[in-house]
Amino acid sequence: MANEEAEKKKNTSSSEAKQPLKTAKKKTLGWMEWLRGWFYLVYEMLFQRILASHLQNPMPLPPINDVTCIVTGSTSGIGREIARQLAEAGAHVVMAVRSTNRAQELIRKWQEEWSGKGLPLNIEVMELDLLSLDSVARFAEAWNARMAPVHVLINNAGIFSIGEPQKFSKDGYEEHMQVNHLAPAMLSILLLPSLIRGSPSRIVNVNSTMHYVGFVDPEDMNVVSGKRKYTSVVGYGGSKLAQIMFSSILHKRLPAESGISVVCNTPGIVLTNVARDLPQFLQVGYRLIPYFIFNAEEGSRSTLFAATDPQISEYCEMLKADDWPVCAYISHDCRPTNASEEAHNIETSYKVWEKTLELVGLPSDAVERLIEGEEIKCRYGNSQE
């Protein structure tokens, strides 16, 4: 694994040295990068099942009886599978969701199905609405007040409103950018005190191969300047790329002694609730090619792997020591892979980091202060300045 990453770094070092000069005037992806991104997407859809054929389904998990996992968006799709399988493996699972009633119904169902197989599942529900940064801040405040550890934070919840017009949250941010990047980034920072208590711990960001066709302008994260035409693909791809860029800087900012690993992963092309936003004729097509597309259980495997495999923390530590520009990225086949060329743009990644903290109302030195055990002020939630 180390040799593989070293070789990748060697191959890209010369281009990265020229990156700041090249990207200073860059306004969007080059057409070669764009075509390469779509090639990766098509390749993943056609061959993901073959590439992941070595994996068991469901994914066997190690004993995790003393592990607390927070899973966002866990009432549907792969999030539901992630929460259920972690709970059945013995973890204390916190379902962080908008619809608490729906989550409670799921828990009742799971407990009935699990009856007689072992101890009752240890699952609870907490309200979290990623379209409200106040809700994110309140969730973090409520959890941190328990003085309880978090061993794994899984930022799973996301949206892809295919073909929909541009929409903004009540906080004023483009919805894809807020739900897929800004809110999870804010949650990750605010939960650092609890993640430190749970050390060694992990932040797992469920990403997407769509980041290969994404582009981020740190000064126009809402895509409103007119420099680029907004489409749902622009919104979604950009949000997923921003997530990797932010995660990469967070990975660098967290000292090794904190014991916190940062991982992004792609679940593959999965038939989940994202399909409900597709045009009707595409939904039909989605269901006509079940061989190529993962179901939710199959799509949960890379996230479960990133959350539980004992070698992940060693891999992240190795990347930190090598000063690799991108955080750990796990493919749908549960193998380390490389993020897009644009994700390696360290200059833009730092700008995305700074802009993200500004937009979610956190100080630029939030990580350093929280690592030192200090309190910070946030523009949102109950602890507003």
PDB file of N, CA, C and O in Angstrom, residues 70-142:
ATOM      1  N   ILE A  70     -21.809   7.703  15.094  1.00  0.00           N
ATOM      2  CA  ILE A  70     -22.863   8.629  14.665  1.00  0.00           C
ATOM      3  C   ILE A  70     -22.983   8.512  13.154  1.00  0.00           C
ATOM      4  O   ILE A  70     -21.997   8.653  12.436  1.00  0.00           O
ATOM      5  N   VAL A  71     -24.197   8.240  12.687  1.00  0.00           N
ATOM      6  CA  VAL A  71     -24.430   8.054  11.253  1.00  0.00           C
ATOM      7  C   VAL A  71     -25.499   9.041  10.809  1.00  0.00           C
ATOM      8  O   VAL A  71     -26.650   8.960  11.248  1.00  0.00           O
ATOM      9  N   THR A  72     -25.149   9.968   9.941  1.00  0.00           N
ATOM     10  CA  THR A  72     -26.135  10.924   9.433  1.00  0.00           C
ATOM     11  C   THR A  72     -26.896  10.302   8.266  1.00  0.00           C
ATOM     12  O   THR A  72     -26.377   9.436   7.555  1.00  0.00           O
ATOM     13  N   GLY A  73     -28.137  10.733   8.082  1.00  0.00           N
ATOM     14  CA  GLY A  73     -28.947  10.244   6.965  1.00  0.00           C
ATOM     15  C   GLY A  73     -29.152   8.742   7.015  1.00  0.00           C
ATOM     16  O   GLY A  73     -28.998   8.061   5.996  1.00  0.00           O
ATOM     17  N   SER A  74     -29.519   8.216   8.186  1.00  0.00           N
ATOM     18  CA  SER A  74     -29.554   6.764   8.367  1.00  0.00           C
ATOM     19  C   SER A  74     -30.952   6.167   8.355  1.00  0.00           C
ATOM     20  O   SER A  74     -31.168   5.082   8.886  1.00  0.00           O
ATOM     21  N   THR A  75     -31.918   6.853   7.744  1.00  0.00           N
ATOM     22  CA  THR A  75     -33.261   6.283   7.635  1.00  0.00           C
ATOM     23  C   THR A  75     -33.547   5.717   6.251  1.00  0.00           C
ATOM     24  O   THR A  75     -34.619   5.158   6.028  1.00  0.00           O
ATOM     25  N   SER A  76     -32.611   5.840   5.324  1.00  0.00           N
ATOM     26  CA  SER A  76     -32.839   5.315   3.979  1.00  0.00           C
ATOM     27  C   SER A  76     -31.506   5.010   3.312  1.00  0.00           C
ATOM     28  O   SER A  76     -30.441   5.421   3.786  1.00  0.00           O
ATOM     29  N   GLY A  77     -31.582   4.261   2.214  1.00  0.00           N
ATOM     30  CA  GLY A  77     -30.413   4.000   1.390  1.00  0.00           C
ATOM     31  C   GLY A  77     -29.288   3.308   2.127  1.00  0.00           C
ATOM     32  O   GLY A  77     -29.492   2.504   3.043  1.00  0.00           O
ATOM     33  N   ILE A  78     -28.054   3.646   1.743  1.00  0.00           N
ATOM     34  CA  ILE A  78     -26.919   2.982   2.365  1.00  0.00           C
ATOM     35  C   ILE A  78     -26.759   3.394   3.823  1.00  0.00           C
ATOM     36  O   ILE A  78     -26.234   2.626   4.633  1.00  0.00           O
ATOM     37  N   GLY A  79     -27.217   4.587   4.190  1.00  0.00           N
ATOM     38  CA  GLY A  79     -27.140   5.010   5.589  1.00  0.00           C
ATOM     39  C   GLY A  79     -27.918   4.086   6.502  1.00  0.00           C
ATOM     40  O   GLY A  79     -27.475   3.777   7.615  1.00  0.00           O
ATOM     41  N   ARG A  80     -29.081   3.651   6.052  1.00  0.00           N
ATOM     42  CA  ARG A  80     -29.887   2.715   6.838  1.00  0.00           C
ATOM     43  C   ARG A  80     -29.155   1.392   7.013  1.00  0.00           C
ATOM     44  O   ARG A  80     -29.138   0.819   8.101  1.00  0.00           O
ATOM     45  N   GLU A  81     -28.527   0.906   5.928  1.00  0.00           N
ATOM     46  CA  GLU A  81     -27.777  -0.346   6.004  1.00  0.00           C
ATOM     47  C   GLU A  81     -26.564  -0.197   6.924  1.00  0.00           C
ATOM     48  O   GLU A  81     -26.246  -1.103   7.705  1.00  0.00           O
ATOM     49  N   ILE A  82     -25.895   0.919   6.832  1.00  0.00           N
ATOM     50  CA  ILE A  82     -24.728   1.167   7.677  1.00  0.00           C
ATOM     51  C   ILE A  82     -25.122   1.136   9.149  1.00  0.00           C
ATOM     52  O   ILE A  82     -24.482   0.466   9.971  1.00  0.00           O
ATOM     53  N   ALA A  83     -26.183   1.865   9.491  1.00  0.00           N
ATOM     54  CA  ALA A  83     -26.625   1.921  10.882  1.00  0.00           C
ATOM     55  C   ALA A  83     -27.035   0.542  11.385  1.00  0.00           C
ATOM     56  O   ALA A  83     -26.661   0.125  12.497  1.00  0.00           O
ATOM     57  N   ARG A  84     -27.812  -0.188  10.608  1.00  0.00           N
ATOM     58  CA  ARG A  84     -28.297  -1.507  11.029  1.00  0.00           C
ATOM     59  C   ARG A  84     -27.140  -2.479  11.232  1.00  0.00           C
ATOM     60  O   ARG A  84     -27.069  -3.173  12.259  1.00  0.00           O
ATOM     61  N   GLN A  85     -26.217  -2.528  10.275  1.00  0.00           N
ATOM     62  CA  GLN A  85     -25.127  -3.496  10.373  1.00  0.00           C
ATOM     63  C   GLN A  85     -24.160  -3.161  11.505  1.00  0.00           C
ATOM     64  O   GLN A  85     -23.642  -4.058  12.179  1.00  0.00           O
ATOM     65  N   LEU A  86     -23.906  -1.885  11.731  1.00  0.00           N
ATOM     66  CA  LEU A  86     -23.056  -1.499  12.853  1.00  0.00           C
ATOM     67  C   LEU A  86     -23.701  -1.895  14.179  1.00  0.00           C
ATOM     68  O   LEU A  86     -23.026  -2.400  15.085  1.00  0.00           O
ATOM     69  N   ALA A  87     -25.016  -1.680  14.279  1.00  0.00           N
ATOM     70  CA  ALA A  87     -25.728  -2.031  15.514  1.00  0.00           C
ATOM     71  C   ALA A  87     -25.711  -3.540  15.738  1.00  0.00           C
ATOM     72  O   ALA A  87     -25.503  -4.019  16.861  1.00  0.00           O
ATOM     73  N   GLU A  88     -25.913  -4.306  14.676  1.00  0.00           N
ATOM     74  CA  GLU A  88     -25.920  -5.763  14.808  1.00  0.00           C
ATOM     75  C   GLU A  88     -24.535  -6.304  15.160  1.00  0.00           C
ATOM     76  O   GLU A  88     -24.414  -7.393  15.732  1.00  0.00           O
ATOM     77  N   ALA A  89     -23.488  -5.536  14.835  1.00  0.00           N
ATOM     78  CA  ALA A  89     -22.122  -5.938  15.192  1.00  0.00           C
ATOM     79  C   ALA A  89     -21.771  -5.531  16.617  1.00  0.00           C
ATOM     80  O   ALA A  89     -20.666  -5.825  17.084  1.00  0.00           O
ATOM     81  N   GLY A  90     -22.690  -4.844  17.295  1.00  0.00           N
ATOM     82  CA  GLY A  90     -22.494  -4.513  18.698  1.00  0.00           C
ATOM     83  C   GLY A  90     -22.223  -3.064  19.009  1.00  0.00           C
ATOM     84  O   GLY A  90     -22.064  -2.692  20.177  1.00  0.00           O
ATOM     85  N   ALA A  91     -22.167  -2.208  17.998  1.00  0.00           N
ATOM     86  CA  ALA A  91     -21.854  -0.801  18.230  1.00  0.00           C
ATOM     87  C   ALA A  91     -23.048  -0.058  18.830  1.00  0.00           C
ATOM     88  O   ALA A  91     -24.213  -0.446  18.654  1.00  0.00           O
ATOM     89  N   HIS A  92     -22.742   1.012  19.542  1.00  0.00           N
ATOM     90  CA  HIS A  92     -23.758   1.977  19.954  1.00  0.00           C
ATOM     91  C   HIS A  92     -23.926   2.948  18.791  1.00  0.00           C
ATOM     92  O   HIS A  92     -22.992   3.690  18.459  1.00  0.00           O
ATOM     93  N   VAL A  93     -25.081   2.918  18.159  1.00  0.00           N
ATOM     94  CA  VAL A  93     -25.322   3.702  16.955  1.00  0.00           C
ATOM     95  C   VAL A  93     -26.255   4.871  17.261  1.00  0.00           C
ATOM     96  O   VAL A  93     -27.321   4.688  17.863  1.00  0.00           O
ATOM     97  N   VAL A  94     -25.837   6.048  16.842  1.00  0.00           N
ATOM     98  CA  VAL A  94     -26.674   7.245  16.957  1.00  0.00           C
ATOM     99  C   VAL A  94     -27.149   7.607  15.561  1.00  0.00           C
ATOM    100  O   VAL A  94     -26.337   7.963  14.701  1.00  0.00           O
ATOM    101  N   MET A  95     -28.444   7.502  15.331  1.00  0.00           N
ATOM    102  CA  MET A  95     -29.020   7.870  14.046  1.00  0.00           C
ATOM    103  C   MET A  95     -29.304   9.372  14.058  1.00  0.00           C
ATOM    104  O   MET A  95     -30.214   9.841  14.748  1.00  0.00           O
ATOM    105  N   ALA A  96     -28.495  10.129  13.338  1.00  0.00           N
ATOM    106  CA  ALA A  96     -28.636  11.588  13.274  1.00  0.00           C
ATOM    107  C   ALA A  96     -29.443  11.928  12.026  1.00  0.00           C
ATOM    108  O   ALA A  96     -28.928  11.905  10.911  1.00  0.00           O
ATOM    109  N   VAL A  97     -30.734  12.244  12.229  1.00  0.00           N
ATOM    110  CA  VAL A  97     -31.663  12.315  11.100  1.00  0.00           C
ATOM    111  C   VAL A  97     -32.660  13.461  11.248  1.00  0.00           C
ATOM    112  O   VAL A  97     -32.868  13.977  12.337  1.00  0.00           O
ATOM    113  N   ARG A  98     -33.265  13.823  10.132  1.00  0.00           N
ATOM    114  CA  ARG A  98     -34.337  14.823  10.159  1.00  0.00           C
ATOM    115  C   ARG A  98     -35.623  14.235  10.725  1.00  0.00           C
ATOM    116  O   ARG A  98     -36.303  14.834  11.536  1.00  0.00           O
ATOM    117  N   SER A  99     -35.985  13.041  10.236  1.00  0.00           N
ATOM    118  CA  SER A  99     -37.245  12.422  10.633  1.00  0.00           C
ATOM    119  C   SER A  99     -37.013  11.452  11.782  1.00  0.00           C
ATOM    120  O   SER A  99     -36.688  10.276  11.573  1.00  0.00           O
ATOM    121  N   THR A 100     -37.157  11.943  13.012  1.00  0.00           N
ATOM    122  CA  THR A 100     -36.921  11.088  14.176  1.00  0.00           C
ATOM    123  C   THR A 100     -37.998  10.013  14.307  1.00  0.00           C
ATOM    124  O   THR A 100     -37.710   8.905  14.764  1.00  0.00           O
ATOM    125  N   ASN A 101     -39.234  10.323  13.914  1.00  0.00           N
ATOM    126  CA  ASN A 101     -40.306   9.323  13.987  1.00  0.00           C
ATOM    127  C   ASN A 101     -40.005   8.133  13.077  1.00  0.00           C
ATOM    128  O   ASN A 101     -40.217   6.977  13.458  1.00  0.00           O
ATOM    129  N   ARG A 102     -39.544   8.432  11.887  1.00  0.00           N
ATOM    130  CA  ARG A 102     -39.212   7.361  10.949  1.00  0.00           C
ATOM    131  C   ARG A 102     -38.072   6.506  11.485  1.00  0.00           C
ATOM    132  O   ARG A 102     -38.075   5.281  11.354  1.00  0.00           O
ATOM    133  N   ALA A 103     -37.101   7.147  12.110  1.00  0.00           N
ATOM    134  CA  ALA A 103     -35.975   6.404  12.685  1.00  0.00           C
ATOM    135  C   ALA A 103     -36.441   5.502  13.820  1.00  0.00           C
ATOM    136  O   ALA A 103     -35.995   4.350  13.940  1.00  0.00           O
ATOM    137  N   GLN A 104     -37.347   6.007  14.650  1.00  0.00           N
ATOM    138  CA  GLN A 104     -37.867   5.193  15.755  1.00  0.00           C
ATOM    139  C   GLN A 104     -38.620   3.974  15.231  1.00  0.00           C
ATOM    140  O   GLN A 104     -38.517   2.882  15.799  1.00  0.00           O
ATOM    141  N   GLU A 105     -39.361   4.152  14.151  1.00  0.00           N
ATOM    142  CA  GLU A 105     -40.064   3.018  13.541  1.00  0.00           C
ATOM    143  C   GLU A 105     -39.077   1.968  13.035  1.00  0.00           C
ATOM    144  O   GLU A 105     -39.300   0.768  13.187  1.00  0.00           O
ATOM    145  N   LEU A 106     -37.998   2.430  12.417  1.00  0.00           N
ATOM    146  CA  LEU A 106     -36.974   1.503  11.936  1.00  0.00           C
ATOM    147  C   LEU A 106     -36.348   0.730  13.092  1.00  0.00           C
ATOM    148  O   LEU A 106     -36.130  -0.489  12.988  1.00  0.00           O
ATOM    149  N   ILE A 107     -36.073   1.417  14.180  1.00  0.00           N
ATOM    150  CA  ILE A 107     -35.458   0.762  15.331  1.00  0.00           C
ATOM    151  C   ILE A 107     -36.376  -0.331  15.880  1.00  0.00           C
ATOM    152  O   ILE A 107     -35.917  -1.444  16.199  1.00  0.00           O
ATOM    153  N   ARG A 108     -37.660  -0.036  15.978  1.00  0.00           N
ATOM    154  CA  ARG A 108     -38.616  -1.047  16.461  1.00  0.00           C
ATOM    155  C   ARG A 108     -38.597  -2.275  15.544  1.00  0.00           C
ATOM    156  O   ARG A 108     -38.600  -3.421  16.015  1.00  0.00           O
ATOM    157  N   LYS A 109     -38.560  -2.018  14.239  1.00  0.00           N
ATOM    158  CA  LYS A 109     -38.532  -3.116  13.272  1.00  0.00           C
ATOM    159  C   LYS A 109     -37.250  -3.934  13.411  1.00  0.00           C
ATOM    160  O   LYS A 109     -37.281  -5.171  13.432  1.00  0.00           O
ATOM    161  N   TRP A 110     -36.123  -3.246  13.515  1.00  0.00           N
ATOM    162  CA  TRP A 110     -34.840  -3.944  13.640  1.00  0.00           C
ATOM    163  C   TRP A 110     -34.774  -4.748  14.931  1.00  0.00           C
ATOM    164  O   TRP A 110     -34.234  -5.869  14.939  1.00  0.00           O
ATOM    165  N   GLN A 111     -35.291  -4.199  16.022  1.00  0.00           N
ATOM    166  CA  GLN A 111     -35.258  -4.916  17.295  1.00  0.00           C
ATOM    167  C   GLN A 111     -36.080  -6.201  17.210  1.00  0.00           C
ATOM    168  O   GLN A 111     -35.675  -7.250  17.731  1.00  0.00           O
ATOM    169  N   GLU A 112     -37.238  -6.133  16.547  1.00  0.00           N
ATOM    170  CA  GLU A 112     -38.072  -7.325  16.376  1.00  0.00           C
ATOM    171  C   GLU A 112     -37.360  -8.379  15.549  1.00  0.00           C
ATOM    172  O   GLU A 112     -37.370  -9.570  15.879  1.00  0.00           O
ATOM    173  N   GLU A 113     -36.717  -7.953  14.457  1.00  0.00           N
ATOM    174  CA  GLU A 113     -36.009  -8.896  13.590  1.00  0.00           C
ATOM    175  C   GLU A 113     -34.784  -9.491  14.283  1.00  0.00           C
ATOM    176  O   GLU A 113     -34.391 -10.629  13.995  1.00  0.00           O
ATOM    177  N   TRP A 114     -34.179  -8.743  15.196  1.00  0.00           N
ATOM    178  CA  TRP A 114     -32.969  -9.173  15.876  1.00  0.00           C
ATOM    179  C   TRP A 114     -33.281 -10.016  17.120  1.00  0.00           C
ATOM    180  O   TRP A 114     -32.391 -10.682  17.658  1.00  0.00           O
ATOM    181  N   SER A 115     -34.510  -9.984  17.557  1.00  0.00           N
ATOM    182  CA  SER A 115     -34.904 -10.679  18.786  1.00  0.00           C
ATOM    183  C   SER A 115     -34.473 -12.146  18.754  1.00  0.00           C
ATOM    184  O   SER A 115     -34.732 -12.870  17.793  1.00  0.00           O
ATOM    185  N   GLY A 116     -33.796 -12.579  19.815  1.00  0.00           N
ATOM    186  CA  GLY A 116     -33.338 -13.956  19.917  1.00  0.00           C
ATOM    187  C   GLY A 116     -31.972 -14.214  19.335  1.00  0.00           C
ATOM    188  O   GLY A 116     -31.417 -15.299  19.499  1.00  0.00           O
ATOM    189  N   LYS A 117     -31.399 -13.219  18.650  1.00  0.00           N
ATOM    190  CA  LYS A 117     -30.080 -13.407  18.025  1.00  0.00           C
ATOM    191  C   LYS A 117     -28.946 -12.886  18.900  1.00  0.00           C
ATOM    192  O   LYS A 117     -27.775 -13.173  18.642  1.00  0.00           O
ATOM    193  N   GLY A 118     -29.286 -12.103  19.915  1.00  0.00           N
ATOM    194  CA  GLY A 118     -28.258 -11.524  20.766  1.00  0.00           C
ATOM    195  C   GLY A 118     -28.868 -10.461  21.652  1.00  0.00           C
ATOM    196  O   GLY A 118     -30.098 -10.354  21.787  1.00  0.00           O
ATOM    197  N   LEU A 119     -28.006  -9.660  22.277  1.00  0.00           N
ATOM    198  CA  LEU A 119     -28.487  -8.567  23.106  1.00  0.00           C
ATOM    199  C   LEU A 119     -29.260  -7.566  22.260  1.00  0.00           C
ATOM    200  O   LEU A 119     -28.994  -7.432  21.054  1.00  0.00           O
ATOM    201  N   PRO A 120     -30.232  -6.850  22.844  1.00  0.00           N
ATOM    202  CA  PRO A 120     -30.960  -5.832  22.079  1.00  0.00           C
ATOM    203  C   PRO A 120     -30.008  -4.832  21.434  1.00  0.00           C
ATOM    204  O   PRO A 120     -28.957  -4.506  22.001  1.00  0.00           O
ATOM    205  N   LEU A 121     -30.362  -4.375  20.253  1.00  0.00           N
ATOM    206  CA  LEU A 121     -29.521  -3.417  19.541  1.00  0.00           C
ATOM    207  C   LEU A 121     -29.431  -2.113  20.323  1.00  0.00           C
ATOM    208  O   LEU A 121     -30.429  -1.628  20.868  1.00  0.00           O
ATOM    209  N   ASN A 122     -28.245  -1.544  20.354  1.00  0.00           N
ATOM    210  CA  ASN A 122     -28.001  -0.308  21.101  1.00  0.00           C
ATOM    211  C   ASN A 122     -28.049   0.874  20.122  1.00  0.00           C
ATOM    212  O   ASN A 122     -27.031   1.318  19.607  1.00  0.00           O
ATOM    213  N   ILE A 123     -29.251   1.355  19.870  1.00  0.00           N
ATOM    214  CA  ILE A 123     -29.454   2.438  18.888  1.00  0.00           C
ATOM    215  C   ILE A 123     -30.277   3.543  19.527  1.00  0.00           C
ATOM    216  O   ILE A 123     -31.237   3.286  20.264  1.00  0.00           O
ATOM    217  N   GLU A 124     -29.917   4.765  19.238  1.00  0.00           N
ATOM    218  CA  GLU A 124     -30.725   5.904  19.650  1.00  0.00           C
ATOM    219  C   GLU A 124     -30.855   6.884  18.495  1.00  0.00           C
ATOM    220  O   GLU A 124     -30.153   6.775  17.484  1.00  0.00           O
ATOM    221  N   VAL A 125     -31.761   7.835  18.666  1.00  0.00           N
ATOM    222  CA  VAL A 125     -32.054   8.800  17.610  1.00  0.00           C
ATOM    223  C   VAL A 125     -31.839  10.213  18.133  1.00  0.00           C
ATOM    224  O   VAL A 125     -32.235  10.542  19.254  1.00  0.00           O
ATOM    225  N   MET A 126     -31.189  11.043  17.312  1.00  0.00           N
ATOM    226  CA  MET A 126     -31.068  12.463  17.605  1.00  0.00           C
ATOM    227  C   MET A 126     -31.409  13.245  16.343  1.00  0.00           C
ATOM    228  O   MET A 126     -31.067  12.827  15.240  1.00  0.00           O
ATOM    229  N   GLU A 127     -32.063  14.369  16.529  1.00  0.00           N
ATOM    230  CA  GLU A 127     -32.498  15.169  15.375  1.00  0.00           C
ATOM    231  C   GLU A 127     -31.329  15.956  14.801  1.00  0.00           C
ATOM    232  O   GLU A 127     -30.557  16.592  15.519  1.00  0.00           O
ATOM    233  N   LEU A 128     -31.219  15.916  13.474  1.00  0.00           N
ATOM    234  CA  LEU A 128     -30.197  16.677  12.765  1.00  0.00           C
ATOM    235  C   LEU A 128     -30.706  16.990  11.370  1.00  0.00           C
ATOM    236  O   LEU A 128     -31.020  16.088  10.596  1.00  0.00           O
ATOM    237  N   ASP A 129     -30.789  18.270  11.047  1.00  0.00           N
ATOM    238  CA  ASP A 129     -31.214  18.726   9.723  1.00  0.00           C
ATOM    239  C   ASP A 129     -30.047  19.471   9.089  1.00  0.00           C
ATOM    240  O   ASP A 129     -29.699  20.580   9.503  1.00  0.00           O
ATOM    241  N   LEU A 130     -29.428  18.868   8.081  1.00  0.00           N
ATOM    242  CA  LEU A 130     -28.244  19.472   7.462  1.00  0.00           C
ATOM    243  C   LEU A 130     -28.571  20.710   6.640  1.00  0.00           C
ATOM    244  O   LEU A 130     -27.659  21.449   6.259  1.00  0.00           O
ATOM    245  N   LEU A 131     -29.849  20.949   6.371  1.00  0.00           N
ATOM    246  CA  LEU A 131     -30.239  22.180   5.683  1.00  0.00           C
ATOM    247  C   LEU A 131     -30.368  23.352   6.656  1.00  0.00           C
ATOM    248  O   LEU A 131     -30.732  24.453   6.266  1.00  0.00           O
ATOM    249  N   SER A 132     -30.037  23.104   7.917  1.00  0.00           N
ATOM    250  CA  SER A 132     -30.049  24.158   8.934  1.00  0.00           C
ATOM    251  C   SER A 132     -28.756  24.091   9.731  1.00  0.00           C
ATOM    252  O   SER A 132     -28.522  23.131  10.474  1.00  0.00           O
ATOM    253  N   LEU A 133     -27.909  25.087   9.590  1.00  0.00           N
ATOM    254  CA  LEU A 133     -26.647  25.092  10.335  1.00  0.00           C
ATOM    255  C   LEU A 133     -26.890  25.284  11.822  1.00  0.00           C
ATOM    256  O   LEU A 133     -26.087  24.848  12.646  1.00  0.00           O
ATOM    257  N   ASP A 134     -28.006  25.923  12.185  1.00  0.00           N
ATOM    258  CA  ASP A 134     -28.390  25.987  13.596  1.00  0.00           C
ATOM    259  C   ASP A 134     -28.623  24.586  14.146  1.00  0.00           C
ATOM    260  O   ASP A 134     -28.213  24.269  15.268  1.00  0.00           O
ATOM    261  N   SER A 135     -29.279  23.740  13.358  1.00  0.00           N
ATOM    262  CA  SER A 135     -29.542  22.366  13.778  1.00  0.00           C
ATOM    263  C   SER A 135     -28.232  21.599  13.966  1.00  0.00           C
ATOM    264  O   SER A 135     -28.074  20.829  14.917  1.00  0.00           O
ATOM    265  N   VAL A 136     -27.272  21.804  13.058  1.00  0.00           N
ATOM    266  CA  VAL A 136     -25.969  21.138  13.158  1.00  0.00           C
ATOM    267  C   VAL A 136     -25.270  21.554  14.444  1.00  0.00           C
ATOM    268  O   VAL A 136     -24.749  20.707  15.191  1.00  0.00           O
ATOM    269  N   ALA A 137     -25.256  22.847  14.720  1.00  0.00           N
ATOM    270  CA  ALA A 137     -24.592  23.347  15.927  1.00  0.00           C
ATOM    271  C   ALA A 137     -25.272  22.827  17.186  1.00  0.00           C
ATOM    272  O   ALA A 137     -24.603  22.434  18.150  1.00  0.00           O
ATOM    273  N   ARG A 138     -26.605  22.805  17.189  1.00  0.00           N
ATOM    274  CA  ARG A 138     -27.336  22.311  18.371  1.00  0.00           C
ATOM    275  C   ARG A 138     -27.067  20.827  18.602  1.00  0.00           C
ATOM    276  O   ARG A 138     -26.942  20.373  19.738  1.00  0.00           O
ATOM    277  N   PHE A 139     -26.989  20.052  17.512  1.00  0.00           N
ATOM    278  CA  PHE A 139     -26.692  18.627  17.643  1.00  0.00           C
ATOM    279  C   PHE A 139     -25.331  18.435  18.309  1.00  0.00           C
ATOM    280  O   PHE A 139     -25.187  17.644  19.254  1.00  0.00           O
ATOM    281  N   ALA A 140     -24.319  19.148  17.811  1.00  0.00           N
ATOM    282  CA  ALA A 140     -22.970  19.014  18.361  1.00  0.00           C
ATOM    283  C   ALA A 140     -22.927  19.456  19.822  1.00  0.00           C
ATOM    284  O   ALA A 140     -22.281  18.810  20.661  1.00  0.00           O
ATOM    285  N   GLU A 141     -23.624  20.550  20.132  1.00  0.00           N
ATOM    286  CA  GLU A 141     -23.661  21.026  21.523  1.00  0.00           C
ATOM    287  C   GLU A 141     -24.288  19.985  22.441  1.00  0.00           C
ATOM    288  O   GLU A 141     -23.784  19.719  23.539  1.00  0.00           O
ATOM    289  N   ALA A 142     -25.396  19.383  21.978  1.00  0.00           N
ATOM    290  CA  ALA A 142     -26.092  18.389  22.797  1.00  0.00           C
ATOM    291  C   ALA A 142     -25.214  17.160  23.025  1.00  0.00           C
ATOM    292  O   ALA A 142     -25.161  16.619  24.137  1.00  0.00           O
TER     293      ALA A 142
END
